[in-house]
Short mmCIF file of C-alpha atoms in Angstrom, two decimals:
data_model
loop_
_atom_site.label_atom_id
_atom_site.label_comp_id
_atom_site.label_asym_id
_atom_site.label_seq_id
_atom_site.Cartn_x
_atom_site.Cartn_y
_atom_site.Cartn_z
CA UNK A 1238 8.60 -30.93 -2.20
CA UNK A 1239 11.38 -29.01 -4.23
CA UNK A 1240 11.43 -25.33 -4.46
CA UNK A 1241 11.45 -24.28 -7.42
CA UNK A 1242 12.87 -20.66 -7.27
CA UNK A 1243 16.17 -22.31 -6.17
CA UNK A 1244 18.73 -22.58 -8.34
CA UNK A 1245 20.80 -25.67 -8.79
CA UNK A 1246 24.95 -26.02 -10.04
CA UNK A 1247 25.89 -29.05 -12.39
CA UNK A 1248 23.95 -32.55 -12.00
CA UNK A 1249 20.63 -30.79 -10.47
CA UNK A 1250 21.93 -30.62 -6.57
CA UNK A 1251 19.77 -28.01 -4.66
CA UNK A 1252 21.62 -24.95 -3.78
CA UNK A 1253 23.83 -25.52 -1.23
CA UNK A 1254 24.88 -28.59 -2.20
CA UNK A 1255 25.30 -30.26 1.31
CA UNK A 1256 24.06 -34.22 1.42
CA UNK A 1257 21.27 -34.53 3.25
CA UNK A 1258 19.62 -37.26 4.88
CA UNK A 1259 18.10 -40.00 2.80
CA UNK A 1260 14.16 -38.59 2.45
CA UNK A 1261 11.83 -41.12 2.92
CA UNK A 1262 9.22 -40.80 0.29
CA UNK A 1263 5.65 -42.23 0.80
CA UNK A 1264 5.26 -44.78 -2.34
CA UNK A 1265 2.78 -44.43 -4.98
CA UNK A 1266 4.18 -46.99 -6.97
CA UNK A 1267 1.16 -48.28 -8.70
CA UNK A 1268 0.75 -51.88 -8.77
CA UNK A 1269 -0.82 -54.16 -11.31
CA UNK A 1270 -1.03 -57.52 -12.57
CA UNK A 1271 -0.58 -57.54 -16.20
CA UNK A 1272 -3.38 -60.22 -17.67
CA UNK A 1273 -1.70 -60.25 -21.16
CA UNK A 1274 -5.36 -60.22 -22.35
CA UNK A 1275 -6.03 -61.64 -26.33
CA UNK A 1276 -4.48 -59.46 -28.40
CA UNK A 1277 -6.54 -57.51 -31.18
CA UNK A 1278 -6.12 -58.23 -34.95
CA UNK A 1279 -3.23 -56.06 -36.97
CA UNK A 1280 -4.31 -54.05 -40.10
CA UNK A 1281 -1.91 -53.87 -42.84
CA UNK A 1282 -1.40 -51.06 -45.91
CA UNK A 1283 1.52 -48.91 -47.80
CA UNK A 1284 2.54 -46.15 -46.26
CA UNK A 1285 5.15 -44.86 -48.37
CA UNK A 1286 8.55 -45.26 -50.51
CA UNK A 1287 11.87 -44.89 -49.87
CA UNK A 1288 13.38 -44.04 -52.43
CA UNK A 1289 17.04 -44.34 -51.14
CA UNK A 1290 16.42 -48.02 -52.96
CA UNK A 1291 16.20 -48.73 -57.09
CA UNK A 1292 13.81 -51.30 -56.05
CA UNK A 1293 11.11 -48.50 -54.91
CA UNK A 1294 10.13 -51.18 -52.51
CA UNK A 1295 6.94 -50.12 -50.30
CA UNK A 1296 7.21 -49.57 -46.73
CA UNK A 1297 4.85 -51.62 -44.88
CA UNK A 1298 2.47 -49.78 -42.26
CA UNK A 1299 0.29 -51.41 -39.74
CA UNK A 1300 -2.42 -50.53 -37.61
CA UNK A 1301 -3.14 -51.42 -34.04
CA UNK A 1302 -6.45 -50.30 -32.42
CA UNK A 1303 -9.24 -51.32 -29.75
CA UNK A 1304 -13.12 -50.61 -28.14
CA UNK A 1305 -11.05 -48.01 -25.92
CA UNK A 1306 -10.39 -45.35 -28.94
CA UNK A 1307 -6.59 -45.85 -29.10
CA UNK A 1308 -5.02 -46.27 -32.72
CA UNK A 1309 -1.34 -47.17 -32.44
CA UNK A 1310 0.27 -47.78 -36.32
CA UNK A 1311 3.97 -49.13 -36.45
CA UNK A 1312 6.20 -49.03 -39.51
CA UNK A 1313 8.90 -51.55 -41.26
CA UNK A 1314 11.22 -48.89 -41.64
CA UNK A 1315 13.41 -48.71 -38.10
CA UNK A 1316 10.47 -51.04 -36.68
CA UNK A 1317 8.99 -47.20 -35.81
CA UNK A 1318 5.78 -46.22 -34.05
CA UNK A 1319 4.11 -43.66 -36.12
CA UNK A 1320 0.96 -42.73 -34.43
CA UNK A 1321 -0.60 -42.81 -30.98
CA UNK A 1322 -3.91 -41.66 -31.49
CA UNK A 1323 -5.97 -42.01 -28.18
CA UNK A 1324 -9.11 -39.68 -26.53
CA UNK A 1325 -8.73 -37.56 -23.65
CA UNK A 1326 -11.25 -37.50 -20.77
CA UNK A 1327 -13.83 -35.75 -23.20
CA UNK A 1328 -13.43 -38.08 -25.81
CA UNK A 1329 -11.47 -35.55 -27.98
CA UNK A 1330 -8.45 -37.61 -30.07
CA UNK A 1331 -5.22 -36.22 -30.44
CA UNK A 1332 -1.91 -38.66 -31.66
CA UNK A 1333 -0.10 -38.26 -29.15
CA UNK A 1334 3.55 -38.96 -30.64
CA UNK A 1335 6.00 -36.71 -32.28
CA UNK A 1336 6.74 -37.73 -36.49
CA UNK A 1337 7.32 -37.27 -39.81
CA UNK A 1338 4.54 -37.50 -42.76
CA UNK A 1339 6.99 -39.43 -45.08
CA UNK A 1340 9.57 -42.18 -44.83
CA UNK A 1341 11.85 -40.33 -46.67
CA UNK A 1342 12.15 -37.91 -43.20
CA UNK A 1343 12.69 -40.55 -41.16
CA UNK A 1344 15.60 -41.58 -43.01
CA UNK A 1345 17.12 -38.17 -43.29
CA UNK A 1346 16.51 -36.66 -40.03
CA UNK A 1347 18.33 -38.07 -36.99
CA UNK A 1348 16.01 -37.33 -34.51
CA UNK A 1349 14.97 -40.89 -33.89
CA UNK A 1350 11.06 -40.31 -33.77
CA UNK A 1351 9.48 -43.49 -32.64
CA UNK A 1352 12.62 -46.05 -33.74
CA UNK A 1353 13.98 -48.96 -32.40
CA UNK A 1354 17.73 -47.62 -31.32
CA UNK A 1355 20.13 -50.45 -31.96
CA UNK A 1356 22.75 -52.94 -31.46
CA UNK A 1357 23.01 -50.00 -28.35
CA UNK A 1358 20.88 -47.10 -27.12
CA UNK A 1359 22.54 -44.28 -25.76
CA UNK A 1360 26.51 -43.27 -25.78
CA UNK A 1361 29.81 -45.49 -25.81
CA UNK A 1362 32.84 -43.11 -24.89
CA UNK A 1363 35.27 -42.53 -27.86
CA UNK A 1364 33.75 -45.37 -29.91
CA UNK A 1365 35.53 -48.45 -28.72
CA UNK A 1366 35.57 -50.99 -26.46
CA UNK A 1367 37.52 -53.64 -24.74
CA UNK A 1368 36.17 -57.36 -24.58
CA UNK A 1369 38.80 -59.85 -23.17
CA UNK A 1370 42.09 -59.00 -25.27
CA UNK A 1371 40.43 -57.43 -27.95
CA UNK A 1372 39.49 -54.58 -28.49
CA UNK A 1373 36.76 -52.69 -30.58
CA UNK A 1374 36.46 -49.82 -32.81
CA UNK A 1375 32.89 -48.51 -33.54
CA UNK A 1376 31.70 -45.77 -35.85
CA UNK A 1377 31.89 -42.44 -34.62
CA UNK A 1378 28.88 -39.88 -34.99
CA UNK A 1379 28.68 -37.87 -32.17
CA UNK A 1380 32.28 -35.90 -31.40
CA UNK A 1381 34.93 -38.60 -31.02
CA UNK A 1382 32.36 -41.22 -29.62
CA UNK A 1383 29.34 -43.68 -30.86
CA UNK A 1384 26.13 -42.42 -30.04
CA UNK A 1385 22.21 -44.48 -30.23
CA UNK A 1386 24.32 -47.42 -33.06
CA UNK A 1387 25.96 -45.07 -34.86
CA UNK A 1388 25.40 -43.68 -38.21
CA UNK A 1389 23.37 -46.60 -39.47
CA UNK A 1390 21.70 -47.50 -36.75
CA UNK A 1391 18.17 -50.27 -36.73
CA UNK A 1392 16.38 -46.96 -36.98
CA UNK A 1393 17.48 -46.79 -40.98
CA UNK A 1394 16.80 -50.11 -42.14
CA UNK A 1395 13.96 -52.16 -43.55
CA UNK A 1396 13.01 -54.76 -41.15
CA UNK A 1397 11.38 -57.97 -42.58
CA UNK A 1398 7.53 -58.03 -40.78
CA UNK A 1399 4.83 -60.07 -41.32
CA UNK A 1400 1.41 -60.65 -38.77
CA UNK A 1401 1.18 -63.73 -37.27
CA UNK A 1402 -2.48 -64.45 -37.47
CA UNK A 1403 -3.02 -66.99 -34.75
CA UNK A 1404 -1.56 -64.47 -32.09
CA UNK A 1405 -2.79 -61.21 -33.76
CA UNK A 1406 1.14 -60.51 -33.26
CA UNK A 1407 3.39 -58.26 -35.44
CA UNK A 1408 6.82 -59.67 -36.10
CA UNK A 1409 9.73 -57.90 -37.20
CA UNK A 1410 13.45 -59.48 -38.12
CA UNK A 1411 16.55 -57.52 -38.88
CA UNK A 1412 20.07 -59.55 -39.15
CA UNK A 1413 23.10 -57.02 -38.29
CA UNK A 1414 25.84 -58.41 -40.22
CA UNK A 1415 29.55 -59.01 -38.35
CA UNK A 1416 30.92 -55.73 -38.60
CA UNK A 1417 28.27 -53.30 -39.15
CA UNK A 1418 28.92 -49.68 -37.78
CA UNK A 1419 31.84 -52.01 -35.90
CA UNK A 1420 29.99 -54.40 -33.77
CA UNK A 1421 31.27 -57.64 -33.84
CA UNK A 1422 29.45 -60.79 -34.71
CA UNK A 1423 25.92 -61.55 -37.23
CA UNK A 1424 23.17 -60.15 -34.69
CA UNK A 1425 19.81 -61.82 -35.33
CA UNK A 1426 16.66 -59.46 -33.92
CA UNK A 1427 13.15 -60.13 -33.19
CA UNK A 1428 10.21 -57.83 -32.36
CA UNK A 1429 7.25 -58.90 -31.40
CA UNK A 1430 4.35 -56.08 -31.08
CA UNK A 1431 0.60 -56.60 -29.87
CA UNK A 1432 -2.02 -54.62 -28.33
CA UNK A 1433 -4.81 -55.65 -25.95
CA UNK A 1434 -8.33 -53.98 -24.89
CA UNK A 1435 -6.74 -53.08 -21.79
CA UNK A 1436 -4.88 -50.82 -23.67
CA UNK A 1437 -1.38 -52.27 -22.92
CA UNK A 1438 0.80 -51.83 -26.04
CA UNK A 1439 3.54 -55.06 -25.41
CA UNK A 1440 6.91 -55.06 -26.92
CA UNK A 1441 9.35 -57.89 -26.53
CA UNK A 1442 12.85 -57.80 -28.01
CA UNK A 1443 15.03 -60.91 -28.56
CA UNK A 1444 18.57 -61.03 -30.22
CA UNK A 1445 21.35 -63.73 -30.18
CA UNK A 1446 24.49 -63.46 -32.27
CA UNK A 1447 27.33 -65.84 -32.85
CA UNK A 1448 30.10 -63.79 -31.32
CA UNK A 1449 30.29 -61.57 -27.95
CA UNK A 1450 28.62 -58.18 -29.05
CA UNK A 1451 27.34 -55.36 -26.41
CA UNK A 1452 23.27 -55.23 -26.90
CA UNK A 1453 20.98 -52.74 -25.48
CA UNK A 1454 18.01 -52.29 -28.15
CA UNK A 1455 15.10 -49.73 -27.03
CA UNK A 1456 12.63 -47.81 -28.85
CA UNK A 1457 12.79 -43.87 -28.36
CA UNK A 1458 9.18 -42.48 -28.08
CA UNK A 1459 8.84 -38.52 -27.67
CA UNK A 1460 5.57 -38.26 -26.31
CA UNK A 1461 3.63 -34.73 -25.92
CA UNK A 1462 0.18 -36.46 -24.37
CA UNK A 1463 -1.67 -32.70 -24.99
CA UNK A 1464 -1.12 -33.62 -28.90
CA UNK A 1465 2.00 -34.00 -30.81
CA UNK A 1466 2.47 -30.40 -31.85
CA UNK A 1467 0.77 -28.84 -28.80
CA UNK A 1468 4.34 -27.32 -27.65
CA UNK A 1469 6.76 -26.29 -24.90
CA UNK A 1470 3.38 -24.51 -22.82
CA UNK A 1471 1.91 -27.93 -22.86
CA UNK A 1472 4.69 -29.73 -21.74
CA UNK A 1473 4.77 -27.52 -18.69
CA UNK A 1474 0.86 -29.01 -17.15
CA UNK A 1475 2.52 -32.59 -17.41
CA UNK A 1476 3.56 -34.80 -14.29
CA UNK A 1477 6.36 -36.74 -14.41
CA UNK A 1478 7.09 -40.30 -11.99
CA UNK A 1479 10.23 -42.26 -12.13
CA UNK A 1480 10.54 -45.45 -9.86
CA UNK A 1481 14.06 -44.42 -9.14
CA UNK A 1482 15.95 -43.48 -6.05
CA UNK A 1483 19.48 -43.35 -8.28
CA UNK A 1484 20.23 -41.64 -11.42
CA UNK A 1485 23.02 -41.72 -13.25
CA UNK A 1486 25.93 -38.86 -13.13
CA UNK A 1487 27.79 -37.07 -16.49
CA UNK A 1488 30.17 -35.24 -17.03
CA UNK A 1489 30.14 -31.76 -19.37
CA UNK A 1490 30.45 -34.10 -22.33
CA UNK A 1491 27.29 -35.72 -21.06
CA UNK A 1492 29.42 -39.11 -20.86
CA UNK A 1493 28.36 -41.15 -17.54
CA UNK A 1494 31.31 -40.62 -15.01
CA UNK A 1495 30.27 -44.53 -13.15
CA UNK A 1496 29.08 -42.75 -10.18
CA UNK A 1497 25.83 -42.83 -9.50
CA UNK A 1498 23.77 -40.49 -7.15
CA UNK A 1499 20.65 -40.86 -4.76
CA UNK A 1500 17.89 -38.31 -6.38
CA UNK A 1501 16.67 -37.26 -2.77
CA UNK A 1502 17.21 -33.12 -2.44
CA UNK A 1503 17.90 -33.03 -6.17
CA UNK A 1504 15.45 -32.28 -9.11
CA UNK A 1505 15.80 -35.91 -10.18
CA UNK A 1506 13.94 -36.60 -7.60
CA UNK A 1507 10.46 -37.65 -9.48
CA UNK A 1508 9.84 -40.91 -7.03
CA UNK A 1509 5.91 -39.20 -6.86
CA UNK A 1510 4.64 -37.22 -9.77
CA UNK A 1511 5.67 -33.79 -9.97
CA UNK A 1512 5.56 -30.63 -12.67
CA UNK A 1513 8.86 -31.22 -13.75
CA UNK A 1514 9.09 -27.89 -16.03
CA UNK A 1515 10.92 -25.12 -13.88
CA UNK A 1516 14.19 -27.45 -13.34
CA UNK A 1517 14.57 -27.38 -17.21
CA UNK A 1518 17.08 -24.44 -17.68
CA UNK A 1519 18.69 -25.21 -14.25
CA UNK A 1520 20.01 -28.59 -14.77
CA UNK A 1521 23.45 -28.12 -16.77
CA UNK A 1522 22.35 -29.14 -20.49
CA UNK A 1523 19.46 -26.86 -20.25
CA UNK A 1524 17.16 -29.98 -19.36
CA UNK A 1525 16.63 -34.00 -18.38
CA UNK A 1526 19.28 -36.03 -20.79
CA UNK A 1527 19.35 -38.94 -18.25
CA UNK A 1528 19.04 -42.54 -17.47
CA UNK A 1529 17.75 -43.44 -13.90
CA UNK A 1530 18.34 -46.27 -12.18
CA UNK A 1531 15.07 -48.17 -11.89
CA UNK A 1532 14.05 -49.99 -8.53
CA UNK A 1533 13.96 -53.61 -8.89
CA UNK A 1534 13.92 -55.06 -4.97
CA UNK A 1535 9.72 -55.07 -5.10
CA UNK A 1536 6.72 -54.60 -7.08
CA UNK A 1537 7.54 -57.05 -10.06
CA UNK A 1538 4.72 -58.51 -12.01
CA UNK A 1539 4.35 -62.19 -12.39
CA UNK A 1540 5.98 -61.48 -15.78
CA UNK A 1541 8.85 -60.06 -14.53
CA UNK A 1542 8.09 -56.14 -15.33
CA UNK A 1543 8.65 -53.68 -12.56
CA UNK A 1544 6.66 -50.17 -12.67
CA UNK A 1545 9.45 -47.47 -14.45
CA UNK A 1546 7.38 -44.41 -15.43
CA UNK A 1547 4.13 -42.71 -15.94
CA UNK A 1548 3.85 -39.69 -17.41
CA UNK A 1549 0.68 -37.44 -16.94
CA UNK A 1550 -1.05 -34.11 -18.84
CA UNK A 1551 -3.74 -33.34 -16.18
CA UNK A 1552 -5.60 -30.98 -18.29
CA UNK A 1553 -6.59 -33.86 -20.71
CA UNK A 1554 -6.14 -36.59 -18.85
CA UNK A 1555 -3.90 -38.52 -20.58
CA UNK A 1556 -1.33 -40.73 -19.48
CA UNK A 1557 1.22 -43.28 -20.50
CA UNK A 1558 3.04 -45.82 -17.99
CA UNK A 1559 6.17 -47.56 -18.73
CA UNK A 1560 6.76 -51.17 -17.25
CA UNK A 1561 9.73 -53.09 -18.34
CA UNK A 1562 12.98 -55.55 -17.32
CA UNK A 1563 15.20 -52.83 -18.06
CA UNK A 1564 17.59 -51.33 -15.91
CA UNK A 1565 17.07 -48.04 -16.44
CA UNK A 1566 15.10 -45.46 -18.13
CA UNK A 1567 15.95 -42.77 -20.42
CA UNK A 1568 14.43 -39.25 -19.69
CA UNK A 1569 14.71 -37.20 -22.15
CA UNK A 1570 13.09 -33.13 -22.73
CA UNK A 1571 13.55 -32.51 -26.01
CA UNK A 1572 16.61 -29.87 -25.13
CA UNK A 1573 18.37 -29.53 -28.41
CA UNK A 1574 15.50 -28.89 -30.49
CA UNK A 1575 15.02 -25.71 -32.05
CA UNK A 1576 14.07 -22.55 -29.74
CA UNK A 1577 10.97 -20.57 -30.43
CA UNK A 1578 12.87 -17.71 -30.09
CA UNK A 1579 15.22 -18.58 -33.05
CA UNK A 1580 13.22 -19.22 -36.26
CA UNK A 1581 16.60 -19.18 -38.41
CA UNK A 1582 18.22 -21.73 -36.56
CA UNK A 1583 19.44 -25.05 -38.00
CA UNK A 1584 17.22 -27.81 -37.36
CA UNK A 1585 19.24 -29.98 -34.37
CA UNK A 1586 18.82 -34.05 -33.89
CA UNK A 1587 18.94 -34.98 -30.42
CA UNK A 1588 23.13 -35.66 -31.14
CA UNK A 1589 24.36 -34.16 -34.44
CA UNK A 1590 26.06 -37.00 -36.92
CA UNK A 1591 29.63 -35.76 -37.82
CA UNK A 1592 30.94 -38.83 -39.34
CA UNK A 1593 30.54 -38.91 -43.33
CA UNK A 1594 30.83 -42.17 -44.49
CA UNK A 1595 27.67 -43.74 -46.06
CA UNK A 1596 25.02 -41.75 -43.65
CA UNK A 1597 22.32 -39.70 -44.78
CA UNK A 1598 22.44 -36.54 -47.41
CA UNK A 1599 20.99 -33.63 -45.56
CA UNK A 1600 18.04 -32.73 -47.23
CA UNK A 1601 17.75 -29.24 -48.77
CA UNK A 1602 16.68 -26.10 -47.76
CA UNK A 1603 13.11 -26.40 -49.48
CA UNK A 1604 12.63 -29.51 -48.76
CA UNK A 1605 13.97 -29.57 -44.79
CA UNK A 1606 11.86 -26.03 -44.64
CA UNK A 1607 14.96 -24.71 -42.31
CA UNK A 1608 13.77 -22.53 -39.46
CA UNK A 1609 12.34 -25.27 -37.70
CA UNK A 1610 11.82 -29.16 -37.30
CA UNK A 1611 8.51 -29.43 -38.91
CA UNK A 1612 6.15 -33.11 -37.93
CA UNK A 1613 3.46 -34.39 -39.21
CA UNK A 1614 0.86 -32.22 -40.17
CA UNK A 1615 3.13 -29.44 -40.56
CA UNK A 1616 3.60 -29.22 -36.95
CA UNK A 1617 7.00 -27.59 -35.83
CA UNK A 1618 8.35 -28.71 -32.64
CA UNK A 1619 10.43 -26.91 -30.06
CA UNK A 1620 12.64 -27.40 -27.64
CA UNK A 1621 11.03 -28.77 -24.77
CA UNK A 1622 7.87 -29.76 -26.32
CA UNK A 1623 8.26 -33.35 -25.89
CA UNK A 1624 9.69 -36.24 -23.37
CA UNK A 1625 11.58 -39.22 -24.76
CA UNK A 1626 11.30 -41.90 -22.50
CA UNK A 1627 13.33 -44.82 -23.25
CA UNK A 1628 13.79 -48.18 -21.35
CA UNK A 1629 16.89 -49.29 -21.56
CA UNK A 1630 20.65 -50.55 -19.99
CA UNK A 1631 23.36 -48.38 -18.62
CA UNK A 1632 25.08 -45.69 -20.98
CA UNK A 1633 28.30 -46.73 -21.67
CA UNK A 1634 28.39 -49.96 -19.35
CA UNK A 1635 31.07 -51.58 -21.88
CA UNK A 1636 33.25 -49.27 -20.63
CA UNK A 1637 32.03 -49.61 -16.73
CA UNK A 1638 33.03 -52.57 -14.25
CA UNK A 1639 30.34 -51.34 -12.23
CA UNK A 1640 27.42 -51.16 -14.32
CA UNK A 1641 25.33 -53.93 -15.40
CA UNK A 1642 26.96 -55.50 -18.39
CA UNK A 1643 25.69 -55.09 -22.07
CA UNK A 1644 27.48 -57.64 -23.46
CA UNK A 1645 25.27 -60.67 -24.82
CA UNK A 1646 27.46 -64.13 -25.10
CA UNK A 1647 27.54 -66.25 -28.29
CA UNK A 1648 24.28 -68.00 -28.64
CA UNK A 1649 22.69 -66.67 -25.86
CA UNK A 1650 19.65 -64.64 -26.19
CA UNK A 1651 19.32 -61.04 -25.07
CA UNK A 1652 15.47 -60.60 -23.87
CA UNK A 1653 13.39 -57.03 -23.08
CA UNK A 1654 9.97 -56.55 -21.91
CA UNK A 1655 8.61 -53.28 -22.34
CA UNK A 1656 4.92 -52.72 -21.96
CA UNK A 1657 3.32 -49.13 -22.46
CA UNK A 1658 0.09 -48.60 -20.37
CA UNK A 1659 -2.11 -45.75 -21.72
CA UNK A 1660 -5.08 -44.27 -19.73
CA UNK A 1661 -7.58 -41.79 -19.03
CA UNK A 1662 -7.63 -40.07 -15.60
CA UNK A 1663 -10.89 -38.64 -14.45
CA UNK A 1664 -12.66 -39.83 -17.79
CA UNK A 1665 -16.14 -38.55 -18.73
CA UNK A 1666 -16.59 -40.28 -21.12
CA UNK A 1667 -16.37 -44.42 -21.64
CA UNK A 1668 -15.89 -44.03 -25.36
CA UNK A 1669 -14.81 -41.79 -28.11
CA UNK A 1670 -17.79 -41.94 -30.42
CA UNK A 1671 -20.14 -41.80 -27.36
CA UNK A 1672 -22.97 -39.49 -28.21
CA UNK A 1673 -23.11 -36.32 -26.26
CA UNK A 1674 -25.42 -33.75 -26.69
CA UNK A 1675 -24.48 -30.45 -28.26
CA UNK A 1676 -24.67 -28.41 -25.42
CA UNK A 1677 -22.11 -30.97 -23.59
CA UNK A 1678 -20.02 -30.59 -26.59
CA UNK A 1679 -19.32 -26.91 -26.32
CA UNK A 1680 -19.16 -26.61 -22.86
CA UNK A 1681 -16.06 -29.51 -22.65
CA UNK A 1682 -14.47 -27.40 -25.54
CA UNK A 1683 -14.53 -24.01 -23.62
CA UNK A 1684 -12.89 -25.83 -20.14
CA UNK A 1685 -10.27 -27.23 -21.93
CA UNK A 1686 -8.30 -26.04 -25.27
CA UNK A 1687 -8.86 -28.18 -27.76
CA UNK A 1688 -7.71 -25.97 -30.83
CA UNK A 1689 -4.71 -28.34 -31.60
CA UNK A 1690 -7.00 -31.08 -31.29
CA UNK A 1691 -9.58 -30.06 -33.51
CA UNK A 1692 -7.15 -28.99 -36.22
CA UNK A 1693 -5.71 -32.45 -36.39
CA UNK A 1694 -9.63 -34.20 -36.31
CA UNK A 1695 -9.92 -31.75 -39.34
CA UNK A 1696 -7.14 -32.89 -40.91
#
């Protein structure tokens, strides 16, 4: 178990910074067979306007939900979850999921709520690349390097959708021209999105181009499972598990150096769930801003998914677990969000955009209310009052031998699997709408705090 009044230098080593002997951890790798049960049928409505476009054209919104109580709704607009709305072990709702109440935010902020992150997730150093003899020049829009696809990434575009009836499926199609924010080649996406009474939300990503492109699409959810604008003191009852025993080292820049480090002795060492809150301000960065290496020699599914992540809030009893085909997963704690201590500050995205060419206007002072990042419902969010968790390949593996390669060959298909479990631990209650008397009622709400919860039921 880590101590956490010790103090740690750099990349999270324990003080003292001696290599120790590999720890052998007892696994608690849960297991599971993934039935793929019928999925449920897909609502659709309007849920806004962007009005970026002459055409005014509507943004499609659709809704996902089951017997369980969870409500998941998905937008055309950077193929981006908008709500998870699911009950904690009282039967209380709260979404779940960090936002914006309009379109419009989406496309102005940078913070990447929810969106598909595309043709790459993650950082390529200094914005080029080499692929045989040639060699590539992407858009800069973090510092001197190319950052989550760059300015215009799949997060800012209208992806075609439609439901496809027979397999209560949602599809989404986006074609990346030859050339857009620098990628080579006319990339061809597909998203496919479905939900089952097992609560298992299942994404699967496909993409083939006509030309040798790097590829690593993954959707960035920021998840704070005691209610989207429940806060940093939330944040600090959750449990974090990664199946990881590597992570993946950076330098200052927070650009991978190709080394990679075993977690044991370290506070990236979440192989069983642990409070992961005190090692926050003592890993350099001020938090988690890091892809682990996931296990893949056991525990694979007969679909091919191995067990990544699960991510707990014991007080309500909420959880979400992460299975995928990825490589790695992105853990991420919010860190450059705005401080509670510093109302005036500038509202930060997770990377600032520097370039200017063709990206967003920054929205103005009344409308971007600065002194905060303000969510749906009004909610502002700090730093640290959410986890990104992000399944995904290698930062920067087109510019490392050694990592697993990103680059997709003409014609051939680049294929994810990422499945997103959500549960109730120690539920009360089978059901939401379950009647309880009202003496059960009140005492629930005086064990737990449920004033964020409420608010939003009110709203």
């Amino acid at each position: 178990m880590l101590d956490p009044l010790k103090e740690v230098f750099e990349e999270g080593l324990l003080e003292g910074g001696e290599e120790e002997e590999i720890e052998e951890v007892e696994e608690k790798i849960p297991t599971k067979r993934f039935g793929y049960s019928k999925a449920l049928p897909i609502y659709q409505d309007e849920f806004d306007v962007l009005n970026l476009y002459s055409s005014k054209e509507p943004i499609k919104k659709y809704k996902f939900s089951n017997k369980s109580g969870l409500l998941i709704e998905v937008m055309n607009f950077g193929a981006t979850i908008l709500t998870v709305r699911m009950p904690d072990k009282f039967g209380n709702t709260a979404d779940v999921l960090l936002g914006f109440a309009t379109v419009q935010e989406y496309y102005e902020q940078n913070c990447k709520f929810g969106a598909m992150i595309g043709r790459t997730s993650n950082i390529i150093e200094d914005a080029n690349f080499q692929h045989g003899n040639e060699l590539h020049f992407l858009r800069k829009n973090s510092d001197a390097h190319h950052r989550d696809g760059g300015v215009m990434s799949f997060d800012k575009v209208i992806w075609k959708s439609y439901v496809e009836k027979a397999t209560n499926t949602l599809i989404m199609t986006y074609l990346s021209e030859n050339q857009e924010e620098g990628y080579p080649g006319n990339l061809l996406t597909r998203i496919s999105m479905k939900l089952s009474d097992e609560n298992e939300f299942i994404i699967t990503i496909n993409a083939v181009c006509d030309e040798s492109t790097p590829v690593d699409i993954a959707p960035r959810l920021f998840f704070n499972l005691a209610g989207h604008g429940a806060g940093e003191e939330k944040i600090k009852d959750h449990k974090m598990q990664i199946n990881a025993d590597m992570y993946i080292m950076q330098d200052s820049r927070g650009i991978p150096t190709g080394r990679l480090k075993h977690v044991n002795q370290t506070y990236f060492d979440l192989r069983t769930p642990r409070p992961f809150h005190f090692a926050l301000d003592r890993i350099r960065g001020g938090g988690y801003k890091h892809t682990f290496c996931l296990n893949k020699s056991h525990r694979y599914d007969a679909q091919g998914v191995v067990f990544a992540g699960r991510l707990e809030e014991p007080e309500s009893g909420r959880y979400v677990e992460i299975w995928t085909d990825a490589p790695g997963l992105y853990f991420y704690t919010a860190n450059n969000f705005p401080k509670p201590e510093c109302p005036e500050e500038e509202v930060q995205a997770e990377e600032p955009i520097m370039s200017t060419i063709s990206q967003p206007k920054p929205m103005s002072k009344s409308e971007s209310r600065i002194g905060g990042l303000f969510g749906k419902h009004d909610k502002q969010y700090f730093r640290h009052g959410a986890v990104a968790l992000s399944p995904q390949g290698y930062p920067n593996s087109v510019n490392m031998p050694t990592f697993p390669s990103s680059i997709i060959q003409p014609h051939k298909a680049f294929q994810r699997k990422i499945i997103y479990q959500f549960g109730v631990s120690s539920k009360i209650m089978a059901h939401p709408k379950a009647i309880k008397s009202k003496e059960n009622v009140e005492r629930s709400r005086k064990s737990l705090d449920h004033s964020q919860i409420v608010e939003e039921e009110k709203e």
